[in-house]
Short mmCIF file of C-alpha atoms in Angstrom, two decimals:
data_model
loop_
_atom_site.label_atom_id
_atom_site.label_comp_id
_atom_site.label_asym_id
_atom_site.label_seq_id
_atom_site.Cartn_x
_atom_site.Cartn_y
_atom_site.Cartn_z
CA UNK A 18 -16.80 15.72 -1.12
CA UNK A 19 -17.48 12.62 1.28
CA UNK A 20 -14.36 10.55 1.59
CA UNK A 21 -16.03 7.91 0.03
CA UNK A 22 -16.62 10.01 -3.23
CA UNK A 23 -13.01 11.10 -3.12
CA UNK A 24 -11.87 7.68 -3.11
CA UNK A 25 -13.59 6.48 -5.87
CA UNK A 26 -12.57 8.63 -7.97
CA UNK A 27 -8.99 8.72 -6.68
CA UNK A 28 -9.17 4.95 -7.15
CA UNK A 29 -10.30 5.64 -10.70
CA UNK A 30 -7.50 7.78 -11.27
CA UNK A 31 -4.96 4.87 -10.30
CA UNK A 32 -6.67 2.97 -12.94
CA UNK A 33 -5.64 5.71 -15.27
CA UNK A 34 -2.19 6.15 -13.97
CA UNK A 35 -1.57 2.21 -14.15
CA UNK A 36 -2.45 2.13 -17.74
CA UNK A 37 -0.01 4.81 -18.55
CA UNK A 38 2.79 2.75 -16.57
CA UNK A 39 1.60 -0.34 -18.36
CA UNK A 40 2.14 1.62 -21.78
CA UNK A 41 5.41 2.91 -20.81
CA UNK A 42 8.22 1.15 -22.95
CA UNK A 43 10.61 -0.98 -20.63
CA UNK A 44 13.95 -0.23 -22.33
CA UNK A 45 16.78 1.29 -20.59
CA UNK A 46 16.44 4.59 -22.76
CA UNK A 47 12.81 4.61 -21.19
CA UNK A 48 13.83 5.22 -17.66
CA UNK A 49 13.32 8.68 -17.53
CA UNK A 50 9.73 8.01 -18.51
CA UNK A 51 9.58 5.58 -15.97
CA UNK A 52 10.92 7.44 -13.45
CA UNK A 53 8.35 10.58 -13.98
CA UNK A 54 5.46 7.83 -13.95
CA UNK A 55 6.79 6.20 -10.84
CA UNK A 56 6.80 9.89 -9.21
CA UNK A 57 3.00 10.71 -10.58
CA UNK A 58 1.51 7.34 -9.12
CA UNK A 59 3.73 8.32 -5.72
CA UNK A 60 2.52 11.54 -5.50
CA UNK A 61 -1.26 9.86 -5.86
CA UNK A 62 -0.63 7.89 -3.12
CA UNK A 63 0.43 10.89 -1.14
CA UNK A 64 -2.47 12.69 -1.69
CA UNK A 65 -4.83 9.63 -0.49
CA UNK A 66 -2.92 9.69 2.74
CA UNK A 67 -3.16 13.42 3.07
CA UNK A 68 -6.61 13.22 2.75
CA UNK A 69 -7.41 10.26 4.68
CA UNK A 70 -5.84 12.50 7.60
CA UNK A 71 -7.81 15.23 7.22
CA UNK A 72 -11.39 12.82 7.26
CA UNK A 73 -9.95 10.61 10.29
CA UNK A 74 -9.36 14.13 12.78
CA UNK A 75 -13.17 14.50 11.56
CA UNK A 76 -14.55 11.28 11.71
CA UNK A 77 -11.74 8.56 13.19
CA UNK A 78 -14.69 5.73 13.65
CA UNK A 79 -15.63 5.93 10.08
CA UNK A 80 -12.34 5.81 8.68
CA UNK A 81 -11.84 3.00 10.98
CA UNK A 82 -14.85 1.16 9.67
CA UNK A 83 -13.89 2.03 5.85
CA UNK A 84 -17.75 1.97 4.59
CA UNK A 85 -16.14 2.50 0.83
CA UNK A 86 -14.61 -0.48 0.98
CA UNK A 87 -15.87 -4.01 0.44
CA UNK A 88 -16.40 -6.59 3.17
CA UNK A 89 -13.62 -8.48 1.31
CA UNK A 90 -11.38 -5.56 1.64
CA UNK A 91 -12.13 -4.92 5.36
CA UNK A 92 -11.55 -8.47 6.23
CA UNK A 93 -8.03 -7.97 5.15
CA UNK A 94 -7.31 -4.59 6.80
CA UNK A 95 -4.78 -3.99 9.43
CA UNK A 96 -5.43 -0.70 10.96
CA UNK A 97 -7.69 1.17 8.40
CA UNK A 98 -5.77 -0.48 5.36
CA UNK A 99 -3.60 -2.71 4.27
CA UNK A 100 -0.78 -4.45 5.88
CA UNK A 101 2.71 -2.72 5.20
CA UNK A 102 4.48 -6.00 5.19
CA UNK A 103 2.07 -7.27 2.24
CA UNK A 104 4.43 -5.40 -0.13
CA UNK A 105 7.06 -7.52 0.76
CA UNK A 106 5.67 -11.00 -0.13
CA UNK A 107 4.74 -9.05 -3.10
CA UNK A 108 7.99 -8.51 -4.38
CA UNK A 109 9.36 -11.97 -3.19
CA UNK A 110 6.21 -13.54 -5.52
CA UNK A 111 6.88 -11.26 -8.43
CA UNK A 112 10.79 -11.81 -8.09
CA UNK A 113 10.30 -15.55 -8.18
CA UNK A 114 8.03 -15.87 -11.23
CA UNK A 115 9.82 -13.64 -13.18
CA UNK A 116 13.43 -15.26 -12.38
CA UNK A 117 11.91 -18.54 -13.48
CA UNK A 118 10.54 -17.38 -16.63
CA UNK A 119 13.95 -16.08 -17.56
CA UNK A 120 16.10 -18.86 -15.87
CA UNK A 121 17.66 -19.75 -18.98
CA UNK A 122 17.93 -16.27 -20.30
CA UNK A 123 19.67 -15.35 -16.91
CA UNK A 124 22.05 -19.21 -17.40
CA UNK A 125 23.07 -17.32 -20.52
CA UNK A 126 24.46 -14.44 -19.13
CA UNK A 127 21.46 -12.18 -20.29
CA UNK A 128 19.78 -9.82 -17.92
CA UNK A 129 16.81 -7.97 -18.77
CA UNK A 130 16.94 -5.26 -15.25
CA UNK A 131 13.26 -6.14 -14.29
CA UNK A 132 12.03 -7.58 -10.81
CA UNK A 133 13.68 -10.92 -11.57
CA UNK A 134 17.06 -9.19 -11.97
CA UNK A 135 16.99 -7.83 -8.04
CA UNK A 136 21.11 -7.65 -7.31
CA UNK A 137 22.44 -9.44 -4.01
CA UNK A 138 22.52 -5.96 -2.48
CA UNK A 139 18.97 -5.02 -2.99
CA UNK A 140 17.66 -8.50 -2.13
CA UNK A 141 19.52 -7.59 0.99
CA UNK A 142 18.09 -4.15 1.58
CA UNK A 143 14.44 -5.66 1.10
CA UNK A 144 15.05 -7.87 3.61
CA UNK A 145 16.26 -5.40 5.99
CA UNK A 146 13.52 -3.18 5.10
CA UNK A 147 11.01 -5.89 5.92
CA UNK A 148 12.38 -6.46 9.32
CA UNK A 149 12.35 -2.61 9.92
CA UNK A 150 8.51 -2.48 8.68
CA UNK A 151 7.43 -6.16 11.07
CA UNK A 152 9.21 -4.31 13.91
CA UNK A 153 7.07 -1.04 13.24
CA UNK A 154 3.72 -3.07 12.34
CA UNK A 155 4.07 -4.54 15.43
CA UNK A 156 4.70 -1.49 18.02
CA UNK A 157 1.68 0.09 16.09
CA UNK A 158 -0.33 -2.91 16.89
CA UNK A 159 0.39 -2.79 20.81
CA UNK A 160 -0.54 0.83 20.75
CA UNK A 161 -4.15 -0.18 19.07
CA UNK A 162 -4.11 -2.80 21.87
CA UNK A 163 -3.58 -0.56 24.40
CA UNK A 164 -6.67 1.55 22.98
CA UNK A 165 -8.91 -1.46 22.87
CA UNK A 166 -8.03 -2.44 26.55
CA UNK A 167 -9.10 0.97 27.84
CA UNK A 168 -12.26 0.48 25.76
CA UNK A 169 -14.42 -0.28 29.49
CA UNK A 170 -12.99 2.99 30.74
CA UNK A 171 -13.96 5.26 27.54
CA UNK A 172 -17.37 3.55 27.74
CA UNK A 173 -17.75 4.77 31.44
CA UNK A 174 -16.68 8.31 30.44
CA UNK A 175 -19.27 8.82 27.60
CA UNK A 176 -21.45 11.02 29.56
CA UNK A 177 -18.20 13.28 30.22
CA UNK A 178 -16.36 13.19 26.89
CA UNK A 179 -14.13 10.98 25.64
CA UNK A 180 -11.02 11.70 27.64
CA UNK A 181 -8.80 11.75 24.73
CA UNK A 182 -9.25 8.38 23.12
CA UNK A 183 -10.08 9.44 20.00
CA UNK A 184 -7.32 11.73 19.29
CA UNK A 185 -5.31 8.58 20.75
CA UNK A 186 -6.82 6.56 17.83
CA UNK A 187 -6.43 9.17 15.21
CA UNK A 188 -2.73 9.03 16.21
CA UNK A 189 -2.68 5.15 15.65
CA UNK A 190 -4.50 5.18 12.34
CA UNK A 191 -1.95 7.89 11.21
CA UNK A 192 1.03 6.05 12.28
CA UNK A 193 -0.28 2.91 10.37
CA UNK A 194 -1.13 5.33 7.34
CA UNK A 195 2.46 6.87 7.69
CA UNK A 196 4.85 2.99 7.63
CA UNK A 197 2.34 2.32 4.87
CA UNK A 198 3.36 5.05 2.86
CA UNK A 199 6.62 5.05 3.97
CA UNK A 200 7.44 1.26 2.71
CA UNK A 201 6.15 2.07 -0.71
CA UNK A 202 8.66 4.97 -0.91
CA UNK A 203 11.56 3.12 0.50
CA UNK A 204 11.14 0.04 -1.86
CA UNK A 205 11.00 2.44 -5.07
CA UNK A 206 13.81 4.23 -3.39
CA UNK A 207 15.81 1.04 -3.65
CA UNK A 208 14.31 0.09 -7.40
CA UNK A 209 15.51 0.93 -10.64
CA UNK A 210 12.61 3.13 -12.31
CA UNK A 211 11.54 -0.12 -14.44
CA UNK A 212 11.52 -2.16 -11.10
CA UNK A 213 9.52 0.27 -9.43
CA UNK A 214 6.90 0.48 -12.50
CA UNK A 215 6.55 -3.23 -11.85
CA UNK A 216 6.08 -3.31 -8.43
CA UNK A 217 3.49 -0.26 -8.64
CA UNK A 218 1.90 -2.14 -11.02
CA UNK A 219 1.49 -5.26 -9.26
CA UNK A 220 0.51 -3.78 -6.22
CA UNK A 221 -2.26 -2.15 -7.84
CA UNK A 222 -3.24 -5.01 -9.57
CA UNK A 223 -3.89 -6.75 -6.35
CA UNK A 224 -5.38 -3.92 -4.92
CA UNK A 225 -7.90 -4.28 -7.92
CA UNK A 226 -8.54 -7.96 -7.91
CA UNK A 227 -9.32 -7.66 -4.13
CA UNK A 228 -11.75 -4.73 -4.71
CA UNK A 229 -13.46 -6.53 -7.90
CA UNK A 230 -13.75 -9.62 -6.02
CA UNK A 231 -14.74 -8.16 -2.52
CA UNK A 232 -17.38 -6.20 -4.87
CA UNK A 233 -18.69 -9.28 -6.56
CA UNK A 234 -19.25 -11.32 -3.39
CA UNK A 235 -21.30 -8.00 -1.68
CA UNK A 236 -23.58 -8.02 -4.81
CA UNK A 237 -24.31 -11.95 -3.64
CA UNK A 238 -25.51 -10.80 0.00
#
């Protein structure tokens, strides 16, 4: 199976998992159910990056070009995928929207435990994770820049092999993918099962929306 076919199947399964998360009850008594569904989603993401790593070792340029993605998706890519720090912007946006919609309940002392109800300790840890992720993003970006700076040397090697240049690019993409998965994992660990479910749903809806908009644009070309 080509990676494009794998991705299409994987993406459809992600839709199904999100439907399950959306239907799951949000009461405190349903925390175990939410936790199990969250773990299923995390396993699904882990499988995507496992297969992508295998394909990258076989054809890194195809993975980098991401022909299975829409033009819009590719325009937003950072090293063959989404930028990890996007997750933090999404959290702040979701938390702000939910907080504002519940402000009167909160003033009355009512709490519902969703993303609009993050504790000061959770916000502090999110901020710390964001700073850590920015540093790692920058380091990986610098590695890609070094690889690109050596492009002229790579062209000169074309008749004598690539001198290991492709292996370096594979490692850069793998580091980027590892950071993407690690970022989601650490955030999910930080949240309650309900908050983790809401975060994953919001992230998936953003992914679905960008892909749908990109597909609409591509059909017009």
